[in-house]
């Protein structure tokens, strides 16, 4: 057991040295993109970030430079972090802490079981269980982040559909495009609606196109419908009637897509509800049929 622990520590130190020796300079494209990126909200202080992240952020912050050198977080994870409003350092700290718990937990539990029960399972059990649990817990924060970001994007799409419906109603009532956008942005509530209102306010203060700001929001959050909306309105030009028709078609398309997604989710839930019944029926058949089959086989 001591040999396994020493080997794991030596391997981890060697990996840390190799990753630390790699160049960590960001690519030129990322630096240029950061220059044109809109200002974000103030960053949290280290104390606030630790309080928000819990014990995993406090214990895993020492592994953040190693994961940074390995090229983490990935591009998709950055988009998920942006829509969740989570600092990348906190996410990497949670990954490092989870991996450490997965690597150390199984050997410690095996040592405790050996001390209490007096049975030695052998070196092979911690040798394969520690890497498996470490890899599983290392990926667990990414899976949780992806699921939460998917729910946020669904909320953003729902808010966008409501926003477009209100804009179309305001345009049909004779309001101008700017007035319709302003009126439609004040009605919805929630996180996604506040992001849309923030994009509208940014466009008004910076004297830029509202649709371009919405496209920027879509690229930051990974919601393609916002980018498609900007491209659709750009093709419509500056004429109010054409913009109204474009928004009506886009709103109808989003309503149809949301109805299709809701129908698919309902069918998936129905399938999940039928799975326990099938398993219970299979177990019942096995419970009834095994004694009869065993009796027949032993009687031959």
PDB file of C-alpha atoms in Angstrom:
ATOM      1  CA  UNK A   1       0.000   0.000   0.000  1.00  0.00           C
ATOM      2  CA  UNK A   2       2.845   2.396   0.849  1.00  0.00           C
ATOM      3  CA  UNK A   3       4.442   1.630  -2.516  1.00  0.00           C
ATOM      4  CA  UNK A   4       1.200   2.505  -4.307  1.00  0.00           C
ATOM      5  CA  UNK A   5       0.833   5.793  -2.421  1.00  0.00           C
ATOM      6  CA  UNK A   6       4.462   6.767  -3.086  1.00  0.00           C
ATOM      7  CA  UNK A   7       4.088   5.871  -6.762  1.00  0.00           C
ATOM      8  CA  UNK A   8       0.927   7.958  -7.057  1.00  0.00           C
ATOM      9  CA  UNK A   9       2.614  10.944  -5.391  1.00  0.00           C
ATOM     10  CA  UNK A  10       5.656  10.632  -7.658  1.00  0.00           C
ATOM     11  CA  UNK A  11       3.479  10.376 -10.770  1.00  0.00           C
ATOM     12  CA  UNK A  12       1.392  13.380  -9.737  1.00  0.00           C
ATOM     13  CA  UNK A  13       4.512  15.439  -9.078  1.00  0.00           C
ATOM     14  CA  UNK A  14       5.993  14.464 -12.440  1.00  0.00           C
ATOM     15  CA  UNK A  15       2.782  15.480 -14.230  1.00  0.00           C
ATOM     16  CA  UNK A  16       2.771  18.810 -12.380  1.00  0.00           C
ATOM     17  CA  UNK A  17       6.382  19.488 -13.407  1.00  0.00           C
ATOM     18  CA  UNK A  18       5.679  18.682 -17.059  1.00  0.00           C
ATOM     19  CA  UNK A  19       2.565  20.857 -17.170  1.00  0.00           C
ATOM     20  CA  UNK A  20       4.325  23.690 -15.357  1.00  0.00           C
ATOM     21  CA  UNK A  21       7.153  23.661 -17.891  1.00  0.00           C
ATOM     22  CA  UNK A  22       4.738  24.207 -20.762  1.00  0.00           C
ATOM     23  CA  UNK A  23       4.251  27.704 -22.107  1.00  0.00           C
ATOM     24  CA  UNK A  24       1.097  29.356 -20.765  1.00  0.00           C
ATOM     25  CA  UNK A  25       1.057  32.395 -23.048  1.00  0.00           C
ATOM     26  CA  UNK A  26      -2.442  32.951 -24.475  1.00  0.00           C
ATOM     27  CA  UNK A  27      -2.828  32.902 -28.269  1.00  0.00           C
ATOM     28  CA  UNK A  28      -2.897  36.194 -30.144  1.00  0.00           C
ATOM     29  CA  UNK A  29      -6.492  35.666 -31.299  1.00  0.00           C
ATOM     30  CA  UNK A  30      -7.684  35.369 -27.692  1.00  0.00           C
ATOM     31  CA  UNK A  31      -5.839  38.544 -26.701  1.00  0.00           C
ATOM     32  CA  UNK A  32      -7.325  40.517 -29.610  1.00  0.00           C
ATOM     33  CA  UNK A  33     -10.804  39.185 -28.831  1.00  0.00           C
ATOM     34  CA  UNK A  34     -10.417  40.297 -25.214  1.00  0.00           C
ATOM     35  CA  UNK A  35      -9.633  43.842 -26.354  1.00  0.00           C
ATOM     36  CA  UNK A  36     -12.990  44.091 -28.152  1.00  0.00           C
ATOM     37  CA  UNK A  37     -14.963  42.263 -25.496  1.00  0.00           C
ATOM     38  CA  UNK A  38     -17.574  44.394 -23.681  1.00  0.00           C
ATOM     39  CA  UNK A  39     -16.828  45.166 -20.039  1.00  0.00           C
ATOM     40  CA  UNK A  40     -18.049  42.506 -17.680  1.00  0.00           C
ATOM     41  CA  UNK A  41     -19.318  42.834 -14.170  1.00  0.00           C
ATOM     42  CA  UNK A  42     -16.769  43.366 -11.355  1.00  0.00           C
ATOM     43  CA  UNK A  43     -14.888  40.262 -10.397  1.00  0.00           C
ATOM     44  CA  UNK A  44     -15.423  38.748  -7.000  1.00  0.00           C
ATOM     45  CA  UNK A  45     -12.812  39.120  -4.333  1.00  0.00           C
ATOM     46  CA  UNK A  46     -10.991  35.917  -3.310  1.00  0.00           C
ATOM     47  CA  UNK A  47     -12.955  35.777  -0.052  1.00  0.00           C
ATOM     48  CA  UNK A  48     -16.295  36.116  -1.868  1.00  0.00           C
ATOM     49  CA  UNK A  49     -15.287  33.511  -4.451  1.00  0.00           C
ATOM     50  CA  UNK A  50     -14.305  31.054  -1.707  1.00  0.00           C
ATOM     51  CA  UNK A  51     -17.538  31.646   0.195  1.00  0.00           C
ATOM     52  CA  UNK A  52     -19.563  31.129  -2.987  1.00  0.00           C
ATOM     53  CA  UNK A  53     -17.727  27.964  -3.984  1.00  0.00           C
ATOM     54  CA  UNK A  54     -17.592  26.228  -0.580  1.00  0.00           C
ATOM     55  CA  UNK A  55     -14.970  23.801   0.599  1.00  0.00           C
ATOM     56  CA  UNK A  56     -14.125  22.561  -2.898  1.00  0.00           C
ATOM     57  CA  UNK A  57     -13.038  26.023  -4.050  1.00  0.00           C
ATOM     58  CA  UNK A  58     -10.937  26.563  -0.934  1.00  0.00           C
ATOM     59  CA  UNK A  59      -9.185  23.216  -1.039  1.00  0.00           C
ATOM     60  CA  UNK A  60      -8.733  22.980  -4.783  1.00  0.00           C
ATOM     61  CA  UNK A  61      -7.404  26.470  -5.545  1.00  0.00           C
ATOM     62  CA  UNK A  62      -3.817  25.189  -5.424  1.00  0.00           C
ATOM     63  CA  UNK A  63      -4.503  22.943  -8.407  1.00  0.00           C
ATOM     64  CA  UNK A  64      -5.855  25.759 -10.592  1.00  0.00           C
ATOM     65  CA  UNK A  65      -2.448  26.669 -12.165  1.00  0.00           C
ATOM     66  CA  UNK A  66      -1.876  23.036 -13.140  1.00  0.00           C
ATOM     67  CA  UNK A  67      -5.272  22.799 -14.838  1.00  0.00           C
ATOM     68  CA  UNK A  68      -4.714  26.177 -16.500  1.00  0.00           C
ATOM     69  CA  UNK A  69      -1.446  24.882 -17.928  1.00  0.00           C
ATOM     70  CA  UNK A  70      -3.297  21.836 -19.260  1.00  0.00           C
ATOM     71  CA  UNK A  71      -5.547  24.118 -21.350  1.00  0.00           C
ATOM     72  CA  UNK A  72      -8.631  24.069 -19.147  1.00  0.00           C
ATOM     73  CA  UNK A  73     -11.371  25.167 -19.202  1.00  0.00           C
ATOM     74  CA  UNK A  74     -12.314  24.233 -22.745  1.00  0.00           C
ATOM     75  CA  UNK A  75     -14.168  26.498 -25.162  1.00  0.00           C
ATOM     76  CA  UNK A  76     -17.529  24.866 -24.466  1.00  0.00           C
ATOM     77  CA  UNK A  77     -16.927  25.076 -20.725  1.00  0.00           C
ATOM     78  CA  UNK A  78     -16.127  28.787 -21.043  1.00  0.00           C
ATOM     79  CA  UNK A  79     -19.500  29.376 -22.700  1.00  0.00           C
ATOM     80  CA  UNK A  80     -21.217  27.416 -19.928  1.00  0.00           C
ATOM     81  CA  UNK A  81     -19.347  29.411 -17.281  1.00  0.00           C
ATOM     82  CA  UNK A  82     -20.329  32.664 -18.996  1.00  0.00           C
ATOM     83  CA  UNK A  83     -24.029  31.882 -18.999  1.00  0.00           C
ATOM     84  CA  UNK A  84     -23.881  30.684 -15.380  1.00  0.00           C
ATOM     85  CA  UNK A  85     -21.839  33.675 -14.217  1.00  0.00           C
ATOM     86  CA  UNK A  86     -19.248  31.427 -12.555  1.00  0.00           C
ATOM     87  CA  UNK A  87     -15.577  32.378 -12.360  1.00  0.00           C
ATOM     88  CA  UNK A  88     -13.300  29.942 -14.193  1.00  0.00           C
ATOM     89  CA  UNK A  89     -10.949  29.677 -11.205  1.00  0.00           C
ATOM     90  CA  UNK A  90     -13.785  28.449  -9.004  1.00  0.00           C
ATOM     91  CA  UNK A  91     -14.769  25.769 -11.522  1.00  0.00           C
ATOM     92  CA  UNK A  92     -11.182  24.559 -11.913  1.00  0.00           C
ATOM     93  CA  UNK A  93     -10.747  24.499  -8.136  1.00  0.00           C
ATOM     94  CA  UNK A  94     -13.839  22.316  -7.814  1.00  0.00           C
ATOM     95  CA  UNK A  95     -12.466  19.947 -10.471  1.00  0.00           C
ATOM     96  CA  UNK A  96      -9.101  19.716  -8.697  1.00  0.00           C
ATOM     97  CA  UNK A  97     -10.696  19.108  -5.293  1.00  0.00           C
ATOM     98  CA  UNK A  98     -13.082  16.492  -6.692  1.00  0.00           C
ATOM     99  CA  UNK A  99     -10.249  14.640  -8.429  1.00  0.00           C
ATOM    100  CA  UNK A 100      -8.175  14.695  -5.234  1.00  0.00           C
ATOM    101  CA  UNK A 101     -11.074  13.253  -3.235  1.00  0.00           C
ATOM    102  CA  UNK A 102     -11.557  10.550  -5.856  1.00  0.00           C
ATOM    103  CA  UNK A 103      -7.868   9.607  -5.812  1.00  0.00           C
ATOM    104  CA  UNK A 104      -7.393   9.636  -2.050  1.00  0.00           C
ATOM    105  CA  UNK A 105     -10.812   8.400  -0.948  1.00  0.00           C
ATOM    106  CA  UNK A 106     -10.707   4.723  -2.046  1.00  0.00           C
ATOM    107  CA  UNK A 107      -7.245   3.952  -0.560  1.00  0.00           C
ATOM    108  CA  UNK A 108      -8.231   5.633   2.717  1.00  0.00           C
ATOM    109  CA  UNK A 109     -11.488   3.699   2.911  1.00  0.00           C
ATOM    110  CA  UNK A 110      -9.674   0.456   2.138  1.00  0.00           C
ATOM    111  CA  UNK A 111      -7.109   1.160   4.865  1.00  0.00           C
ATOM    112  CA  UNK A 112      -9.909   1.853   7.347  1.00  0.00           C
ATOM    113  CA  UNK A 113     -11.703  -1.350   6.348  1.00  0.00           C
ATOM    114  CA  UNK A 114      -8.448  -3.265   6.723  1.00  0.00           C
ATOM    115  CA  UNK A 115      -7.859  -1.748  10.165  1.00  0.00           C
ATOM    116  CA  UNK A 116     -11.394  -2.496  11.357  1.00  0.00           C
ATOM    117  CA  UNK A 117     -12.069  -5.868   9.747  1.00  0.00           C
ATOM    118  CA  UNK A 118      -8.496  -7.096   9.547  1.00  0.00           C
ATOM    119  CA  UNK A 119      -8.922  -8.309   5.955  1.00  0.00           C
ATOM    120  CA  UNK A 120      -6.432  -7.161   3.329  1.00  0.00           C
ATOM    121  CA  UNK A 121      -8.077  -6.879  -0.118  1.00  0.00           C
ATOM    122  CA  UNK A 122      -4.737  -6.669  -1.896  1.00  0.00           C
ATOM    123  CA  UNK A 123      -2.961  -3.980  -3.839  1.00  0.00           C
ATOM    124  CA  UNK A 124      -5.058  -4.341  -7.000  1.00  0.00           C
ATOM    125  CA  UNK A 125      -8.263  -2.892  -5.491  1.00  0.00           C
ATOM    126  CA  UNK A 126      -6.893   0.600  -4.657  1.00  0.00           C
ATOM    127  CA  UNK A 127      -4.722   0.509  -7.784  1.00  0.00           C
ATOM    128  CA  UNK A 128      -7.718   0.532 -10.133  1.00  0.00           C
ATOM    129  CA  UNK A 129     -10.388   2.112  -7.921  1.00  0.00           C
ATOM    130  CA  UNK A 130      -8.434   5.312  -7.192  1.00  0.00           C
ATOM    131  CA  UNK A 131      -7.895   6.305 -10.871  1.00  0.00           C
ATOM    132  CA  UNK A 132     -11.472   5.354 -11.778  1.00  0.00           C
ATOM    133  CA  UNK A 133     -13.034   7.390  -8.967  1.00  0.00           C
ATOM    134  CA  UNK A 134     -10.580  10.234  -9.557  1.00  0.00           C
ATOM    135  CA  UNK A 135     -11.452  10.450 -13.247  1.00  0.00           C
ATOM    136  CA  UNK A 136     -15.186  10.192 -12.531  1.00  0.00           C
ATOM    137  CA  UNK A 137     -15.141  12.977  -9.941  1.00  0.00           C
ATOM    138  CA  UNK A 138     -12.872  15.077 -12.168  1.00  0.00           C
ATOM    139  CA  UNK A 139     -15.524  15.036 -14.899  1.00  0.00           C
ATOM    140  CA  UNK A 140     -18.485  15.433 -12.501  1.00  0.00           C
ATOM    141  CA  UNK A 141     -18.247  19.279 -12.216  1.00  0.00           C
ATOM    142  CA  UNK A 142     -18.266  19.555 -16.018  1.00  0.00           C
ATOM    143  CA  UNK A 143     -21.406  17.431 -16.281  1.00  0.00           C
ATOM    144  CA  UNK A 144     -23.150  19.446 -13.570  1.00  0.00           C
ATOM    145  CA  UNK A 145     -22.128  22.713 -15.222  1.00  0.00           C
ATOM    146  CA  UNK A 146     -23.355  21.507 -18.614  1.00  0.00           C
ATOM    147  CA  UNK A 147     -26.764  20.526 -17.220  1.00  0.00           C
ATOM    148  CA  UNK A 148     -27.200  23.847 -15.416  1.00  0.00           C
ATOM    149  CA  UNK A 149     -26.104  25.796 -18.496  1.00  0.00           C
ATOM    150  CA  UNK A 150     -28.592  23.859 -20.643  1.00  0.00           C
ATOM    151  CA  UNK A 151     -31.389  24.896 -18.287  1.00  0.00           C
ATOM    152  CA  UNK A 152     -30.208  28.509 -18.438  1.00  0.00           C
ATOM    153  CA  UNK A 153     -30.182  28.434 -22.246  1.00  0.00           C
ATOM    154  CA  UNK A 154     -33.699  26.990 -22.284  1.00  0.00           C
ATOM    155  CA  UNK A 155     -34.774  29.843 -20.020  1.00  0.00           C
ATOM    156  CA  UNK A 156     -33.094  32.342 -22.353  1.00  0.00           C
ATOM    157  CA  UNK A 157     -34.910  30.876 -25.374  1.00  0.00           C
ATOM    158  CA  UNK A 158     -38.226  31.049 -23.536  1.00  0.00           C
ATOM    159  CA  UNK A 159     -37.614  34.694 -22.581  1.00  0.00           C
ATOM    160  CA  UNK A 160     -36.602  35.506 -26.163  1.00  0.00           C
ATOM    161  CA  UNK A 161     -39.810  33.951 -27.525  1.00  0.00           C
ATOM    162  CA  UNK A 162     -41.904  36.017 -25.094  1.00  0.00           C
ATOM    163  CA  UNK A 163     -39.884  39.123 -25.959  1.00  0.00           C
ATOM    164  CA  UNK A 164     -40.438  38.657 -29.696  1.00  0.00           C
ATOM    165  CA  UNK A 165     -44.172  38.106 -29.209  1.00  0.00           C
ATOM    166  CA  UNK A 166     -44.419  41.354 -27.239  1.00  0.00           C
ATOM    167  CA  UNK A 167     -42.394  43.220 -29.874  1.00  0.00           C
ATOM    168  CA  UNK A 168     -44.702  41.973 -32.628  1.00  0.00           C
ATOM    169  CA  UNK A 169     -47.774  43.034 -30.627  1.00  0.00           C
ATOM    170  CA  UNK A 170     -46.298  46.492 -30.041  1.00  0.00           C
ATOM    171  CA  UNK A 171     -45.421  46.878 -33.729  1.00  0.00           C
ATOM    172  CA  UNK A 172     -48.943  45.834 -34.702  1.00  0.00           C
ATOM    173  CA  UNK A 173     -50.263  48.553 -32.393  1.00  0.00           C
ATOM    174  CA  UNK A 174     -48.414  51.236 -34.343  1.00  0.00           C
ATOM    175  CA  UNK A 175     -45.305  51.669 -32.191  1.00  0.00           C
ATOM    176  CA  UNK A 176     -41.910  52.208 -33.749  1.00  0.00           C
ATOM    177  CA  UNK A 177     -39.146  49.641 -33.606  1.00  0.00           C
ATOM    178  CA  UNK A 178     -37.217  51.328 -30.788  1.00  0.00           C
ATOM    179  CA  UNK A 179     -40.358  51.950 -28.730  1.00  0.00           C
ATOM    180  CA  UNK A 180     -41.572  48.397 -29.295  1.00  0.00           C
ATOM    181  CA  UNK A 181     -38.250  46.983 -28.117  1.00  0.00           C
ATOM    182  CA  UNK A 182     -38.271  49.185 -25.019  1.00  0.00           C
ATOM    183  CA  UNK A 183     -41.861  48.309 -24.121  1.00  0.00           C
ATOM    184  CA  UNK A 184     -41.313  44.592 -24.701  1.00  0.00           C
ATOM    185  CA  UNK A 185     -38.170  44.555 -22.561  1.00  0.00           C
ATOM    186  CA  UNK A 186     -39.895  45.959 -19.471  1.00  0.00           C
ATOM    187  CA  UNK A 187     -42.602  43.302 -19.127  1.00  0.00           C
ATOM    188  CA  UNK A 188     -40.782  39.932 -18.719  1.00  0.00           C
ATOM    189  CA  UNK A 189     -39.116  39.039 -15.428  1.00  0.00           C
ATOM    190  CA  UNK A 190     -36.291  36.686 -14.524  1.00  0.00           C
ATOM    191  CA  UNK A 191     -32.617  36.225 -15.159  1.00  0.00           C
ATOM    192  CA  UNK A 192     -32.873  35.907 -18.952  1.00  0.00           C
ATOM    193  CA  UNK A 193     -35.129  38.937 -19.270  1.00  0.00           C
ATOM    194  CA  UNK A 194     -32.669  41.017 -17.258  1.00  0.00           C
ATOM    195  CA  UNK A 195     -29.854  40.028 -19.628  1.00  0.00           C
ATOM    196  CA  UNK A 196     -31.972  41.080 -22.609  1.00  0.00           C
ATOM    197  CA  UNK A 197     -32.796  44.404 -20.935  1.00  0.00           C
ATOM    198  CA  UNK A 198     -29.111  44.911 -20.222  1.00  0.00           C
ATOM    199  CA  UNK A 199     -28.305  44.375 -23.910  1.00  0.00           C
ATOM    200  CA  UNK A 200     -30.995  46.896 -24.882  1.00  0.00           C
ATOM    201  CA  UNK A 201     -29.623  49.444 -22.407  1.00  0.00           C
ATOM    202  CA  UNK A 202     -26.070  48.888 -23.664  1.00  0.00           C
ATOM    203  CA  UNK A 203     -27.171  49.494 -27.244  1.00  0.00           C
ATOM    204  CA  UNK A 204     -28.982  52.675 -26.227  1.00  0.00           C
ATOM    205  CA  UNK A 205     -26.045  54.071 -24.263  1.00  0.00           C
ATOM    206  CA  UNK A 206     -23.385  53.082 -26.798  1.00  0.00           C
ATOM    207  CA  UNK A 207     -25.492  54.189 -29.798  1.00  0.00           C
ATOM    208  CA  UNK A 208     -25.064  50.804 -31.417  1.00  0.00           C
ATOM    209  CA  UNK A 209     -27.494  48.430 -33.083  1.00  0.00           C
ATOM    210  CA  UNK A 210     -29.815  46.584 -30.745  1.00  0.00           C
ATOM    211  CA  UNK A 211     -29.631  43.483 -32.890  1.00  0.00           C
ATOM    212  CA  UNK A 212     -25.846  43.471 -32.785  1.00  0.00           C
ATOM    213  CA  UNK A 213     -25.930  43.657 -28.985  1.00  0.00           C
ATOM    214  CA  UNK A 214     -28.374  40.763 -28.899  1.00  0.00           C
ATOM    215  CA  UNK A 215     -26.075  38.816 -31.226  1.00  0.00           C
ATOM    216  CA  UNK A 216     -23.165  39.530 -28.877  1.00  0.00           C
ATOM    217  CA  UNK A 217     -25.259  38.248 -25.987  1.00  0.00           C
ATOM    218  CA  UNK A 218     -26.037  35.128 -27.987  1.00  0.00           C
ATOM    219  CA  UNK A 219     -22.368  34.474 -28.711  1.00  0.00           C
ATOM    220  CA  UNK A 220     -21.445  34.963 -25.063  1.00  0.00           C
ATOM    221  CA  UNK A 221     -24.138  32.649 -23.737  1.00  0.00           C
ATOM    222  CA  UNK A 222     -24.166  30.116 -26.566  1.00  0.00           C
ATOM    223  CA  UNK A 223     -27.797  30.825 -27.559  1.00  0.00           C
ATOM    224  CA  UNK A 224     -27.810  30.596 -31.348  1.00  0.00           C
ATOM    225  CA  UNK A 225     -31.334  31.988 -31.651  1.00  0.00           C
ATOM    226  CA  UNK A 226     -30.097  35.456 -30.669  1.00  0.00           C
ATOM    227  CA  UNK A 227     -27.439  35.374 -33.389  1.00  0.00           C
ATOM    228  CA  UNK A 228     -29.995  34.123 -35.928  1.00  0.00           C
ATOM    229  CA  UNK A 229     -32.356  36.934 -34.919  1.00  0.00           C
ATOM    230  CA  UNK A 230     -29.679  39.531 -35.599  1.00  0.00           C
ATOM    231  CA  UNK A 231     -28.917  38.040 -39.013  1.00  0.00           C
ATOM    232  CA  UNK A 232     -32.628  37.903 -39.899  1.00  0.00           C
ATOM    233  CA  UNK A 233     -33.223  41.550 -39.025  1.00  0.00           C
ATOM    234  CA  UNK A 234     -30.094  42.611 -40.908  1.00  0.00           C
ATOM    235  CA  UNK A 235     -31.476  40.949 -44.021  1.00  0.00           C
ATOM    236  CA  UNK A 236     -34.789  42.737 -43.527  1.00  0.00           C
ATOM    237  CA  UNK A 237     -33.104  46.148 -43.689  1.00  0.00           C
ATOM    238  CA  UNK A 238     -34.377  49.300 -41.988  1.00  0.00           C
ATOM    239  CA  UNK A 239     -37.993  49.223 -43.185  1.00  0.00           C
ATOM    240  CA  UNK A 240     -40.435  48.780 -40.310  1.00  0.00           C
ATOM    241  CA  UNK A 241     -42.891  46.555 -42.184  1.00  0.00           C
ATOM    242  CA  UNK A 242     -40.176  44.132 -43.284  1.00  0.00           C
ATOM    243  CA  UNK A 243     -38.733  44.038 -39.758  1.00  0.00           C
ATOM    244  CA  UNK A 244     -42.188  43.266 -38.398  1.00  0.00           C
ATOM    245  CA  UNK A 245     -42.687  40.394 -40.845  1.00  0.00           C
ATOM    246  CA  UNK A 246     -39.232  39.034 -40.021  1.00  0.00           C
ATOM    247  CA  UNK A 247     -39.933  39.181 -36.295  1.00  0.00           C
ATOM    248  CA  UNK A 248     -43.326  37.527 -36.769  1.00  0.00           C
ATOM    249  CA  UNK A 249     -41.796  34.641 -38.708  1.00  0.00           C
ATOM    250  CA  UNK A 250     -38.997  34.283 -36.154  1.00  0.00           C
ATOM    251  CA  UNK A 251     -41.462  34.309 -33.238  1.00  0.00           C
ATOM    252  CA  UNK A 252     -43.631  31.687 -34.954  1.00  0.00           C
ATOM    253  CA  UNK A 253     -40.569  29.520 -35.625  1.00  0.00           C
ATOM    254  CA  UNK A 254     -39.470  29.745 -31.991  1.00  0.00           C
ATOM    255  CA  UNK A 255     -42.962  28.865 -30.758  1.00  0.00           C
ATOM    256  CA  UNK A 256     -43.023  25.821 -33.018  1.00  0.00           C
ATOM    257  CA  UNK A 257     -39.569  24.766 -31.868  1.00  0.00           C
ATOM    258  CA  UNK A 258     -40.504  25.135 -28.213  1.00  0.00           C
ATOM    259  CA  UNK A 259     -43.672  23.093 -28.743  1.00  0.00           C
ATOM    260  CA  UNK A 260     -41.624  20.368 -30.441  1.00  0.00           C
ATOM    261  CA  UNK A 261     -39.108  20.380 -27.580  1.00  0.00           C
ATOM    262  CA  UNK A 262     -41.909  20.189 -25.012  1.00  0.00           C
ATOM    263  CA  UNK A 263     -43.482  17.262 -26.874  1.00  0.00           C
ATOM    264  CA  UNK A 264     -40.135  15.472 -27.042  1.00  0.00           C
ATOM    265  CA  UNK A 265     -39.520  16.043 -23.324  1.00  0.00           C
ATOM    266  CA  UNK A 266     -42.980  14.670 -22.505  1.00  0.00           C
ATOM    267  CA  UNK A 267     -42.379  11.551 -24.598  1.00  0.00           C
ATOM    268  CA  UNK A 268     -38.972  11.039 -22.960  1.00  0.00           C
ATOM    269  CA  UNK A 269     -40.566  11.359 -19.518  1.00  0.00           C
ATOM    270  CA  UNK A 270     -43.162   8.767 -20.513  1.00  0.00           C
ATOM    271  CA  UNK A 271     -40.423   6.365 -21.589  1.00  0.00           C
ATOM    272  CA  UNK A 272     -38.592   6.895 -18.305  1.00  0.00           C
ATOM    273  CA  UNK A 273     -41.786   6.164 -16.379  1.00  0.00           C
ATOM    274  CA  UNK A 274     -42.286   2.870 -18.230  1.00  0.00           C
ATOM    275  CA  UNK A 275     -38.736   1.653 -17.551  1.00  0.00           C
ATOM    276  CA  UNK A 276     -39.247   0.884 -13.808  1.00  0.00           C
ATOM    277  CA  UNK A 277     -42.414  -1.056 -14.650  1.00  0.00           C
ATOM    278  CA  UNK A 278     -40.522  -3.170 -17.187  1.00  0.00           C
ATOM    279  CA  UNK A 279     -37.717  -3.845 -14.699  1.00  0.00           C
ATOM    280  CA  UNK A 280     -40.205  -4.764 -11.978  1.00  0.00           C
ATOM    281  CA  UNK A 281     -42.040  -7.138 -14.322  1.00  0.00           C
ATOM    282  CA  UNK A 282     -38.738  -8.736 -15.396  1.00  0.00           C
ATOM    283  CA  UNK A 283     -37.733  -9.241 -11.766  1.00  0.00           C
ATOM    284  CA  UNK A 284     -41.136 -10.778 -11.033  1.00  0.00           C
ATOM    285  CA  UNK A 285     -40.781 -13.214 -13.938  1.00  0.00           C
ATOM    286  CA  UNK A 286     -37.293 -14.138 -12.757  1.00  0.00           C
ATOM    287  CA  UNK A 287     -38.561 -14.642  -9.207  1.00  0.00           C
ATOM    288  CA  UNK A 288     -41.369 -16.912 -10.420  1.00  0.00           C
ATOM    289  CA  UNK A 289     -39.508 -18.754 -13.147  1.00  0.00           C
ATOM    290  CA  UNK A 290     -36.165 -19.464 -11.462  1.00  0.00           C
ATOM    291  CA  UNK A 291     -37.446 -22.054  -8.943  1.00  0.00           C
ATOM    292  CA  UNK A 292     -39.340 -23.933 -11.635  1.00  0.00           C
ATOM    293  CA  UNK A 293     -36.343 -23.876 -13.983  1.00  0.00           C
ATOM    294  CA  UNK A 294     -34.004 -24.977 -11.212  1.00  0.00           C
ATOM    295  CA  UNK A 295     -36.366 -27.827 -10.280  1.00  0.00           C
ATOM    296  CA  UNK A 296     -36.532 -29.003 -13.896  1.00  0.00           C
ATOM    297  CA  UNK A 297     -32.759 -28.868 -14.341  1.00  0.00           C
ATOM    298  CA  UNK A 298     -32.039 -30.732 -11.108  1.00  0.00           C
ATOM    299  CA  UNK A 299     -34.603 -33.422 -11.991  1.00  0.00           C
ATOM    300  CA  UNK A 300     -32.875 -34.308 -15.257  1.00  0.00           C
TER     301      UNK A 300
END
